[in-house]
XYZ file of C-alpha atoms in Angstrom:
668
model
C 146.022 79.006 76.075
C 147.267 77.428 79.312
C 144.447 76.913 81.861
C 146.778 77.942 84.702
C 147.409 81.263 83.014
C 143.696 81.784 82.454
C 143.054 80.949 86.110
C 145.714 83.457 87.192
C 144.167 86.125 84.934
C 140.751 85.392 86.423
C 141.967 85.768 90.006
C 143.977 88.887 89.136
C 140.963 90.445 87.443
C 138.754 89.696 90.449
C 141.366 91.202 92.769
C 141.693 94.368 90.705
C 137.924 94.697 90.552
C 137.412 94.042 94.265
C 135.831 97.443 95.042
C 132.861 96.468 92.893
C 133.005 92.712 93.335
C 133.180 92.413 97.139
C 129.950 94.409 97.804
C 128.234 92.317 95.087
C 129.359 89.057 96.697
C 128.356 90.272 100.165
C 124.884 91.306 98.988
C 124.400 88.028 97.099
C 125.534 86.076 100.179
C 123.024 87.882 102.420
C 120.285 87.261 99.856
C 121.113 83.548 99.675
C 121.203 83.347 103.472
C 117.743 84.940 103.765
C 116.276 82.572 101.166
C 117.888 79.542 102.803
C 116.627 80.475 106.285
C 113.033 81.023 105.115
C 113.026 77.813 103.059
C 114.650 75.821 105.850
C 112.099 77.045 108.407
C 109.239 76.206 106.025
C 110.336 72.546 105.996
C 111.584 72.186 109.558
C 109.920 69.506 111.750
C 109.625 72.142 114.485
C 106.804 73.681 112.396
C 105.500 70.818 110.216
C 106.428 67.199 111.011
C 105.185 64.352 108.781
C 102.340 66.507 107.525
C 101.158 67.438 111.036
C 101.358 70.831 112.749
C 103.880 71.127 115.565
C 101.479 73.609 117.212
C 98.137 75.283 116.514
C 98.422 77.470 113.389
C 101.854 76.115 112.353
C 100.518 75.077 108.933
C 99.629 78.666 108.119
C 103.089 79.850 109.208
C 104.679 77.244 106.908
C 102.579 78.536 103.989
C 103.640 82.143 104.723
C 107.301 81.087 104.916
C 107.011 79.367 101.529
C 105.294 82.397 99.994
C 107.961 84.636 101.534
C 110.758 82.447 100.142
C 109.223 82.643 96.640
C 109.033 86.428 96.848
C 112.663 86.484 98.019
C 113.595 84.236 95.069
C 111.905 86.596 92.593
C 113.421 89.756 94.095
C 116.833 88.089 94.416
C 116.876 87.158 90.745
C 116.108 90.727 89.668
C 118.544 92.247 92.169
C 121.511 89.936 91.413
C 121.078 90.307 87.647
C 120.778 94.098 88.095
C 123.872 94.305 90.326
C 125.771 92.041 87.923
C 125.347 94.711 85.223
C 127.299 97.224 87.337
C 130.072 94.725 88.061
C 130.294 93.707 84.419
C 130.389 97.313 83.265
C 133.898 97.703 84.708
C 135.028 94.321 83.342
C 134.151 95.022 79.711
C 137.300 97.082 79.129
C 139.422 94.328 80.660
C 137.823 91.675 78.443
C 138.088 93.963 75.396
C 141.805 94.456 76.126
C 142.286 90.684 76.224
C 140.618 90.536 72.805
C 142.817 93.273 71.353
C 145.914 91.455 72.654
C 144.871 88.359 70.719
C 143.027 86.236 73.266
C 140.268 84.163 71.665
C 136.627 84.593 72.667
C 136.710 80.976 73.832
C 139.431 81.794 76.366
C 137.603 84.941 77.479
C 134.469 82.834 77.959
C 136.532 80.385 80.059
C 137.646 83.264 82.308
C 134.067 84.401 82.779
C 132.826 80.858 83.490
C 135.595 80.333 86.057
C 134.806 83.670 87.715
C 131.098 82.729 87.889
C 131.935 79.334 89.443
C 134.123 81.060 92.062
C 131.318 83.555 92.783
C 128.811 80.706 93.217
C 131.112 78.762 95.538
C 131.773 81.833 97.695
C 128.213 83.202 97.909
C 126.266 79.931 98.085
C 128.802 78.289 100.384
C 128.988 81.149 102.888
C 125.258 81.897 102.555
C 124.224 78.322 103.399
C 126.845 78.020 106.140
C 125.721 81.287 107.767
C 122.076 80.346 107.240
C 122.596 76.997 108.975
C 124.038 78.677 112.078
C 121.420 81.447 112.057
C 118.534 79.018 111.534
C 118.322 78.219 115.220
C 118.408 81.891 116.195
C 115.747 82.640 113.587
C 113.547 79.816 114.889
C 113.952 81.073 118.474
C 113.015 84.607 117.348
C 109.965 83.211 115.520
C 108.935 81.208 118.587
C 109.414 84.304 120.745
C 107.191 86.401 118.458
C 104.421 83.774 118.341
C 104.777 83.055 122.066
C 105.748 79.365 121.770
C 108.039 77.419 124.107
C 111.639 77.371 122.757
C 112.947 74.072 121.311
C 116.355 72.411 121.283
C 118.282 71.143 118.268
C 120.216 72.360 115.226
C 118.374 72.697 111.932
C 119.667 71.430 108.611
C 117.138 70.799 105.874
C 118.379 68.935 102.788
C 115.406 70.110 100.708
C 116.190 73.744 101.545
C 119.842 73.146 100.621
C 118.911 71.682 97.215
C 116.389 74.469 96.484
C 118.969 77.132 97.358
C 121.786 75.643 95.266
C 119.509 75.077 92.247
C 117.849 78.512 92.388
C 120.989 80.600 92.766
C 122.913 78.370 90.392
C 120.300 79.235 87.742
C 120.448 82.964 88.615
C 124.248 83.055 88.285
C 123.973 81.031 85.066
C 121.654 83.709 83.640
C 124.191 86.373 84.655
C 126.935 84.380 82.927
C 124.911 84.070 79.719
C 124.250 87.835 79.723
C 127.931 88.589 80.359
C 129.218 86.197 77.688
C 126.680 87.476 75.156
C 127.710 91.100 75.774
C 131.397 90.240 75.203
C 130.931 87.942 72.226
C 128.615 90.353 70.402
C 130.647 93.500 71.132
C 133.696 94.692 69.196
C 136.830 94.955 71.431
C 137.959 98.291 69.933
C 134.475 99.775 70.316
C 134.248 98.613 73.947
C 137.645 100.148 74.755
C 136.544 103.527 73.366
C 132.997 103.411 74.741
C 133.651 105.953 77.521
C 135.137 108.428 75.040
C 132.088 108.445 72.780
C 130.166 111.721 73.040
C 126.580 111.819 74.207
C 123.658 113.826 72.961
C 121.624 115.746 75.489
C 118.553 113.654 76.328
C 115.165 114.818 75.128
C 112.019 114.920 77.224
C 109.877 111.858 76.495
C 106.563 113.688 76.434
C 104.377 110.599 76.130
C 106.185 108.874 79.020
C 105.888 112.061 81.096
C 102.122 112.278 80.485
C 101.657 108.565 81.260
C 103.604 109.090 84.501
C 101.423 112.000 85.619
C 98.203 110.132 84.757
C 99.173 106.809 86.386
C 100.668 108.352 89.534
C 97.676 110.681 89.884
C 95.270 107.765 89.373
C 97.141 105.636 91.931
C 97.087 108.454 94.482
C 93.416 109.175 93.779
C 92.418 105.537 94.326
C 94.409 105.415 97.580
C 92.880 108.644 98.904
C 89.323 108.062 97.611
C 88.943 104.551 99.048
C 86.803 104.602 102.187
C 85.738 100.998 102.780
C 87.517 97.752 103.605
C 86.040 95.855 100.675
C 86.998 98.629 98.240
C 90.547 98.577 99.659
C 90.732 94.813 99.068
C 89.663 95.357 95.455
C 91.794 98.372 94.577
C 95.019 98.106 96.623
C 96.954 96.075 94.039
C 95.709 98.325 91.208
C 96.782 101.420 93.141
C 100.242 99.926 93.841
C 100.792 99.018 90.173
C 99.719 102.489 89.003
C 102.067 104.185 91.481
C 104.968 101.936 90.410
C 104.358 102.722 86.718
C 103.968 106.440 87.492
C 107.152 106.475 89.575
C 109.259 104.938 86.825
C 107.756 107.171 84.122
C 108.223 110.375 86.117
C 111.769 109.546 87.165
C 112.662 108.726 83.550
C 110.850 111.616 81.828
C 109.740 114.009 84.579
C 113.204 114.501 86.069
C 114.630 115.525 82.679
C 111.640 117.806 82.095
C 112.254 119.627 85.406
C 115.995 119.930 84.737
C 115.306 121.331 81.266
C 112.971 123.918 82.802
C 115.722 124.894 85.259
C 118.168 125.170 82.370
C 115.835 127.583 80.570
C 115.724 129.789 83.675
C 118.815 131.906 82.946
C 118.891 133.621 86.357
C 119.086 130.224 88.046
C 121.135 128.283 85.503
C 124.016 130.710 84.916
C 125.463 130.398 88.402
C 128.550 128.257 88.812
C 127.143 125.621 91.137
C 123.785 125.437 89.344
C 125.327 125.391 85.885
C 127.537 122.386 86.599
C 124.976 120.503 88.735
C 122.084 120.864 86.289
C 124.236 120.005 83.269
C 125.622 116.886 84.946
C 122.232 115.808 86.282
C 120.606 115.974 82.841
C 123.066 113.392 81.514
C 123.074 111.304 84.682
C 119.278 111.043 84.789
C 119.355 109.656 81.249
C 121.157 106.543 82.518
C 120.143 106.373 86.161
C 116.481 107.378 86.333
C 115.285 103.758 86.360
C 117.738 102.944 89.157
C 116.505 105.877 91.242
C 112.902 104.780 90.654
C 113.853 101.268 91.837
C 115.377 102.743 94.997
C 112.156 104.701 95.564
C 109.933 101.615 95.147
C 112.157 99.421 97.347
C 112.293 102.144 100.027
C 108.490 102.413 99.982
C 108.242 98.621 100.361
C 110.602 98.653 103.371
C 108.670 101.456 105.091
C 105.237 99.880 104.543
C 106.362 96.352 105.460
C 107.872 97.513 108.760
C 104.863 99.754 109.490
C 102.324 96.976 108.895
C 104.377 94.429 110.813
C 104.934 96.661 113.841
C 101.247 97.686 113.863
C 100.180 94.032 113.842
C 102.272 93.265 116.894
C 101.562 96.518 118.789
C 97.799 96.105 118.373
C 97.772 92.331 118.895
C 96.286 92.146 122.390
C 93.788 94.942 121.691
C 92.507 93.027 118.675
C 92.184 89.772 120.578
C 90.166 91.510 123.299
C 88.060 93.257 120.686
C 87.275 90.033 118.782
C 86.815 87.931 121.924
C 85.608 90.154 124.779
C 85.049 87.064 126.974
C 87.243 84.024 127.631
C 84.634 81.663 126.196
C 82.296 82.441 123.283
C 79.358 80.237 122.274
C 77.081 81.020 119.310
C 73.700 79.322 118.804
C 71.580 79.506 115.642
C 67.920 78.412 115.551
C 64.914 78.824 113.275
C 62.863 80.170 116.180
C 63.819 82.353 119.083
C 64.080 80.429 122.360
C 64.195 81.847 125.882
C 67.605 82.804 127.268
C 67.185 80.200 129.999
C 67.347 77.411 127.420
C 70.839 78.465 126.362
C 72.143 79.419 129.799
C 71.114 75.989 131.144
C 73.163 74.302 128.397
C 76.190 76.426 129.237
C 75.855 75.957 133.008
C 75.600 72.203 132.516
C 78.777 72.210 130.361
C 80.583 74.423 132.893
C 79.681 72.016 135.684
C 80.941 68.963 133.749
C 84.190 70.655 132.722
C 84.805 71.762 136.326
C 85.426 75.421 135.469
C 85.184 78.321 137.896
C 83.504 81.064 135.880
C 82.174 84.591 136.169
C 78.618 85.674 135.316
C 77.211 84.629 131.935
C 76.613 87.309 129.304
C 73.731 86.581 126.917
C 72.798 88.535 123.783
C 70.060 87.612 121.278
C 69.898 89.103 117.793
C 69.430 88.482 114.091
C 71.863 89.451 111.355
C 71.319 90.174 107.696
C 73.401 91.658 104.933
C 71.960 94.690 103.164
C 73.329 96.958 100.478
C 73.100 100.734 100.289
C 71.532 102.090 97.116
C 71.228 105.857 97.120
C 69.729 106.758 100.510
C 68.099 103.361 101.020
C 69.285 100.105 102.547
C 67.871 97.215 100.509
C 68.206 93.463 100.191
C 71.334 92.313 98.394
C 70.961 91.398 94.754
C 73.562 89.723 92.590
C 73.834 92.728 90.277
C 74.398 95.302 93.009
C 77.588 97.079 94.017
C 79.239 94.750 96.539
C 81.293 97.651 97.885
C 78.084 99.095 99.395
C 77.160 95.938 101.329
C 76.580 96.315 105.070
C 76.543 93.757 107.881
C 73.397 94.557 109.880
C 72.735 93.177 113.377
C 69.165 93.658 114.630
C 68.111 93.687 118.295
C 64.627 93.988 119.810
C 64.062 96.881 122.254
C 62.959 94.610 125.147
C 66.196 92.664 124.916
C 68.222 95.870 124.531
C 66.694 97.413 127.687
C 67.545 94.259 129.616
C 71.156 94.392 128.422
C 71.705 98.034 129.409
C 69.465 98.021 132.519
C 67.235 100.896 131.338
C 63.692 101.420 130.108
C 64.001 103.270 126.796
C 60.829 103.842 124.763
C 60.610 103.889 120.957
C 57.707 104.800 118.687
C 56.718 102.506 115.802
C 58.933 104.320 113.299
C 61.919 104.956 115.592
C 65.232 103.099 115.874
C 68.629 103.314 117.583
C 71.748 102.863 115.443
C 75.406 102.139 116.055
C 77.758 101.809 113.079
C 81.401 101.638 112.101
C 80.523 103.371 108.802
C 82.358 106.714 108.719
C 80.278 107.914 105.755
C 77.086 107.435 107.762
C 78.576 109.326 110.704
C 79.724 112.210 108.512
C 76.275 112.578 106.941
C 74.670 112.530 110.398
C 71.601 110.719 109.083
C 68.352 111.205 111.012
C 66.247 109.054 108.692
C 66.980 105.523 107.410
C 65.058 103.810 104.636
C 65.402 100.105 105.353
C 63.800 97.657 102.911
C 60.879 99.982 102.001
C 60.397 101.011 105.642
C 61.277 104.529 106.767
C 62.608 105.012 110.307
C 63.670 108.002 112.376
C 67.053 107.587 114.054
C 66.508 108.925 117.578
C 69.791 107.942 119.187
C 72.875 105.760 119.192
C 72.776 102.160 120.364
C 75.095 101.313 123.268
C 78.164 99.707 121.694
C 79.603 98.486 124.994
C 76.447 96.506 125.732
C 76.172 94.998 122.237
C 79.713 94.614 120.864
C 79.722 90.943 121.891
C 77.538 90.048 118.903
C 79.982 91.176 116.214
C 81.415 88.340 114.134
C 85.080 88.009 115.229
C 86.221 86.712 111.830
C 87.185 88.731 108.733
C 85.215 91.991 108.382
C 84.938 93.075 104.748
C 81.954 95.389 105.187
C 80.879 98.171 107.521
C 78.818 97.031 110.505
C 75.503 98.336 111.814
C 73.636 97.513 115.025
C 69.988 98.581 114.797
C 67.584 98.437 117.757
C 63.922 98.093 116.666
C 60.812 98.585 118.804
C 59.823 94.915 118.742
C 60.376 91.513 117.145
C 57.577 92.156 114.649
C 59.509 95.055 113.082
C 62.567 92.835 112.706
C 60.504 89.996 111.241
C 58.854 92.331 108.726
C 62.301 93.244 107.373
C 63.752 89.734 107.490
C 60.669 88.076 105.952
C 60.694 90.428 102.957
C 63.957 88.916 101.771
C 63.596 86.260 99.066
C 67.272 85.600 98.297
C 68.907 82.523 99.825
C 72.175 84.407 100.270
C 70.423 86.655 102.799
C 68.847 83.908 104.933
C 68.817 84.869 108.604
C 68.363 82.794 111.745
C 67.718 83.652 115.376
C 71.143 83.947 116.955
C 72.189 83.838 120.584
C 75.574 84.729 122.008
C 76.690 83.362 125.386
C 80.008 84.434 126.822
C 81.767 84.273 130.154
C 85.164 84.864 131.740
C 87.112 82.183 133.532
C 88.528 82.492 137.018
C 91.932 80.863 136.751
C 93.069 78.824 133.767
C 91.331 76.470 131.354
C 93.257 73.370 130.285
C 92.856 71.445 127.032
C 90.897 68.629 128.646
C 88.361 71.042 130.161
C 87.961 72.748 126.784
C 87.198 69.424 125.085
C 84.685 68.378 127.762
C 82.948 71.757 127.498
C 82.703 71.560 123.686
C 81.458 67.950 123.703
C 78.812 68.706 126.310
C 77.465 71.762 124.474
C 77.445 70.025 121.076
C 75.772 66.910 122.469
C 72.785 69.041 123.523
C 72.714 71.520 120.632
C 74.523 70.554 117.441
C 74.179 74.071 115.995
C 76.453 75.627 118.624
C 79.864 77.099 117.778
C 82.316 77.166 120.689
C 85.541 79.196 120.737
C 88.060 79.977 123.464
C 90.023 83.219 123.687
C 93.238 81.420 124.685
C 93.117 79.218 121.585
C 92.322 82.203 119.395
C 95.129 84.210 121.005
C 97.570 81.427 120.142
C 96.269 81.280 116.579
C 96.368 85.095 116.273
C 100.011 85.365 117.327
C 100.960 82.377 115.185
C 99.396 83.908 112.072
C 100.324 87.560 112.509
C 103.584 86.825 114.292
C 104.540 84.620 111.362
C 103.572 87.392 108.945
C 105.651 89.881 110.971
C 108.622 87.498 110.963
C 108.484 87.000 107.174
C 107.942 90.754 106.749
C 111.154 91.497 108.672
C 113.138 89.261 106.315
C 111.508 90.891 103.295
C 112.295 94.359 104.657
C 115.943 93.350 105.252
C 116.175 92.014 101.704
C 114.680 95.186 100.202
C 116.978 97.304 102.371
C 120.047 95.357 101.193
C 118.911 95.756 97.577
C 118.374 99.486 98.109
C 121.785 100.026 99.704
C 123.587 98.012 97.024
C 121.864 99.834 94.146
C 122.848 103.140 95.765
C 126.432 101.962 96.253
C 126.864 100.778 92.673
C 125.233 103.910 91.308
C 127.643 106.084 93.268
C 130.609 103.991 92.149
C 129.699 103.882 88.460
C 128.703 107.553 88.364
C 131.893 108.501 90.169
C 134.043 106.929 87.465
C 131.863 108.530 84.748
C 132.084 112.011 86.337
C 135.799 111.760 87.066
C 136.890 112.923 83.604
C 134.258 115.692 83.508
C 135.591 117.245 86.709
C 139.167 116.868 85.490
C 138.244 119.011 82.454
C 136.409 121.539 84.664
C 139.465 121.791 86.942
C 141.657 122.555 83.953
C 139.402 125.447 82.895
C 139.457 127.031 86.371
C 137.052 125.180 88.682
C 138.463 125.461 92.223
C 138.577 122.638 94.743
C 136.011 124.415 96.926
C 133.607 124.923 94.002
C 134.050 121.315 92.873
C 133.354 120.018 96.362
C 130.197 122.141 96.693
C 128.993 121.078 93.244
C 129.589 117.390 93.955
C 127.840 117.598 97.321
C 124.820 119.406 95.856
C 124.524 117.006 92.927
C 124.872 113.868 95.063
C 122.351 115.092 97.635
C 119.735 115.790 94.964
C 120.137 112.348 93.408
C 120.420 110.587 96.747
C 117.472 112.063 98.611
C 115.046 112.375 95.699
C 114.044 108.658 95.897
C 113.637 108.554 99.686
C 111.526 111.748 99.759
C 109.312 110.293 97.019
C 109.139 107.001 98.991
C 107.989 108.787 102.153
C 105.318 110.658 100.146
C 104.155 107.336 98.621
C 103.994 105.771 102.100
C 102.011 108.637 103.630
C 99.505 108.620 100.747
C 99.145 104.822 101.076
C 98.448 105.003 104.817
C 94.657 105.208 104.452
C 94.148 102.363 101.981
C 96.664 100.110 103.772
C 94.872 100.664 107.085
C 91.515 99.856 105.473
C 92.995 96.733 103.893
C 94.301 95.558 107.272
C 90.810 96.034 108.748
C 89.818 92.801 107.012
C 91.783 90.890 109.628
C 92.100 93.246 112.590
C 91.133 96.587 114.026
C 93.803 99.159 113.180
C 93.902 102.206 115.400
C 94.564 105.222 113.159
C 96.700 106.974 115.814
C 98.913 103.927 116.397
C 99.255 103.315 112.650
C 100.162 106.965 111.983
C 102.705 106.882 114.826
C 104.167 103.625 113.466
C 104.619 104.980 109.949
C 106.118 108.205 111.343
C 108.663 106.345 113.487
C 109.535 103.914 110.672
C 110.031 106.818 108.220
C 112.371 108.585 110.658
C 114.404 105.426 111.330
C 114.608 104.621 107.622
C 115.656 108.183 106.804
C 118.442 108.017 109.415
C 119.709 104.700 107.972
C 119.469 106.171 104.480
C 121.444 109.256 105.590
C 124.185 107.001 107.027
C 124.369 105.150 103.706
C 124.542 108.533 101.967
C 127.437 109.606 104.166
C 129.412 106.445 103.413
C 128.737 106.216 99.674
C 129.012 109.945 98.959
C 132.486 109.869 100.536
C 133.414 107.034 98.195
C 132.001 108.994 95.231
C 133.961 112.115 96.190
C 137.209 110.148 96.518
C 136.720 108.627 93.042
C 135.736 111.882 91.346
C 138.178 114.200 93.080
C 141.170 111.885 93.220
C 142.590 113.282 89.987
C 141.105 116.787 90.222
C 143.476 117.891 92.942
């Protein structure tokens, strides 16, 4: 057959199918643009240039951008292939008609190849072009989030271009193979009559329903029963997978089970609006349950990504001040305890050489050890113990403690003061602590404000305890009883001070070199450097999270749109028949509205429930890297849920109108 004629048929078919095709092309273009921007930024010299960081922490941002681009690639492949099924569903009749009219399968394949090439040229071309122009804006937004000085120049990364073309070329090739296979295998006459074939009422898949209840219940239980950071790190992924499995199983089997129960309720079922809605929903859930479950999972991902990202940025400065309460932090470790004057002289000497105007020095001396809780006792860690029960313990002698708080507290031989972040300990209100075969009476709470300087500012996997003992001998008796190398403890001294004015890079280097030249065991850190690193890391994560949330939102909207379109065409003939047997326009409109609302809002309500249940374990997981205020986190998830629900309602308004126009066009 003439190639010009085949080309004309291809373009005509695309034009006639534009209601389904244009949204598909738009969504694919946005997806390609997002992937291209993330990949381009990962390779830009404004972040990594010749293997060197453009600024402190840029290497980590580049890694996150690459990870984000791979996640986008994976999600894009699933989404485009999924959306392609809806587009192809309407084309099958057209291709079958060509076959009935005598067109060879080779010519039909040519049409489909040409259409795929056109789709690639449109989506990849516009996506890369838009991505190139938006790259600079994206980089400026990233620099704004991480508090870096803006840069000049237009970005165009050849490697990102090649990766984008290859990846999405492969994805569209997979779609083409699926489309060609479905046409070549199918019989044209059968495909033409496919919508007239009767359907059996779906049965409840009991096994799937039971699996759904068990897995969703187990996922919820893990999320709600987790009370420690380390446990959250271990179980979060398991909980997410169980909830995903449970969601799919319950949407597939549970929805039909509920509808069947409603059908058996004669008082409810035999009312006009309920009769039609329930009957239609039973058949619609058979085909669309998996799609609704996908909407639910994607909606949950959007809500949690935006909640975590906004919490990171809202709590940024609080976390920096919590981890680094002074502008300069110096940690010394020695085998034997030395007088405070030894360390303060080192610091004063370094301050003098670096020409820094500083406030008063803050000195804290302590020892730290990791213990594990076994029953009611705190014992030395062993390799066979439950790691989830490990505790970071900081010990302070009473004489030092009194000097820090400016008081003269007395303790008996078996008495201690305790401060802890462990909520379980606080709830039990323990008055007695068994520590390494020593029993102590807890007579009060240690002053957190005076001692919080000693907490390790890095990742916190375990709950923290500060214990004030009567004397050094009590501390030594506990430390010396440990025989495991993993629990070795040294005398530690913290020195911190605030700076009056600013501290430049040269002064920082002089200070570090001076301290390390006198005591090689010292660790020096500056709040300003750590602030920069903090915003680079978490700002980068927030930036990537925004792109991921946008991608998931696009996928959610497009799945909803295609579901409404395909279901509209399927329901059109049903409502035509109902109109012929006496269904009024008003009754039809009410029935359609009720049915669409149930299907539309079921996933988002389930997503909000998932998000609320996940709040606790997500917050604990984030505690590994920062302090998450429960009030701020709860407020963030509440605001995000409201905003998402409003956006979802707008999408509902638009797509439900389209559904009504399709269904009711011929009913009037």
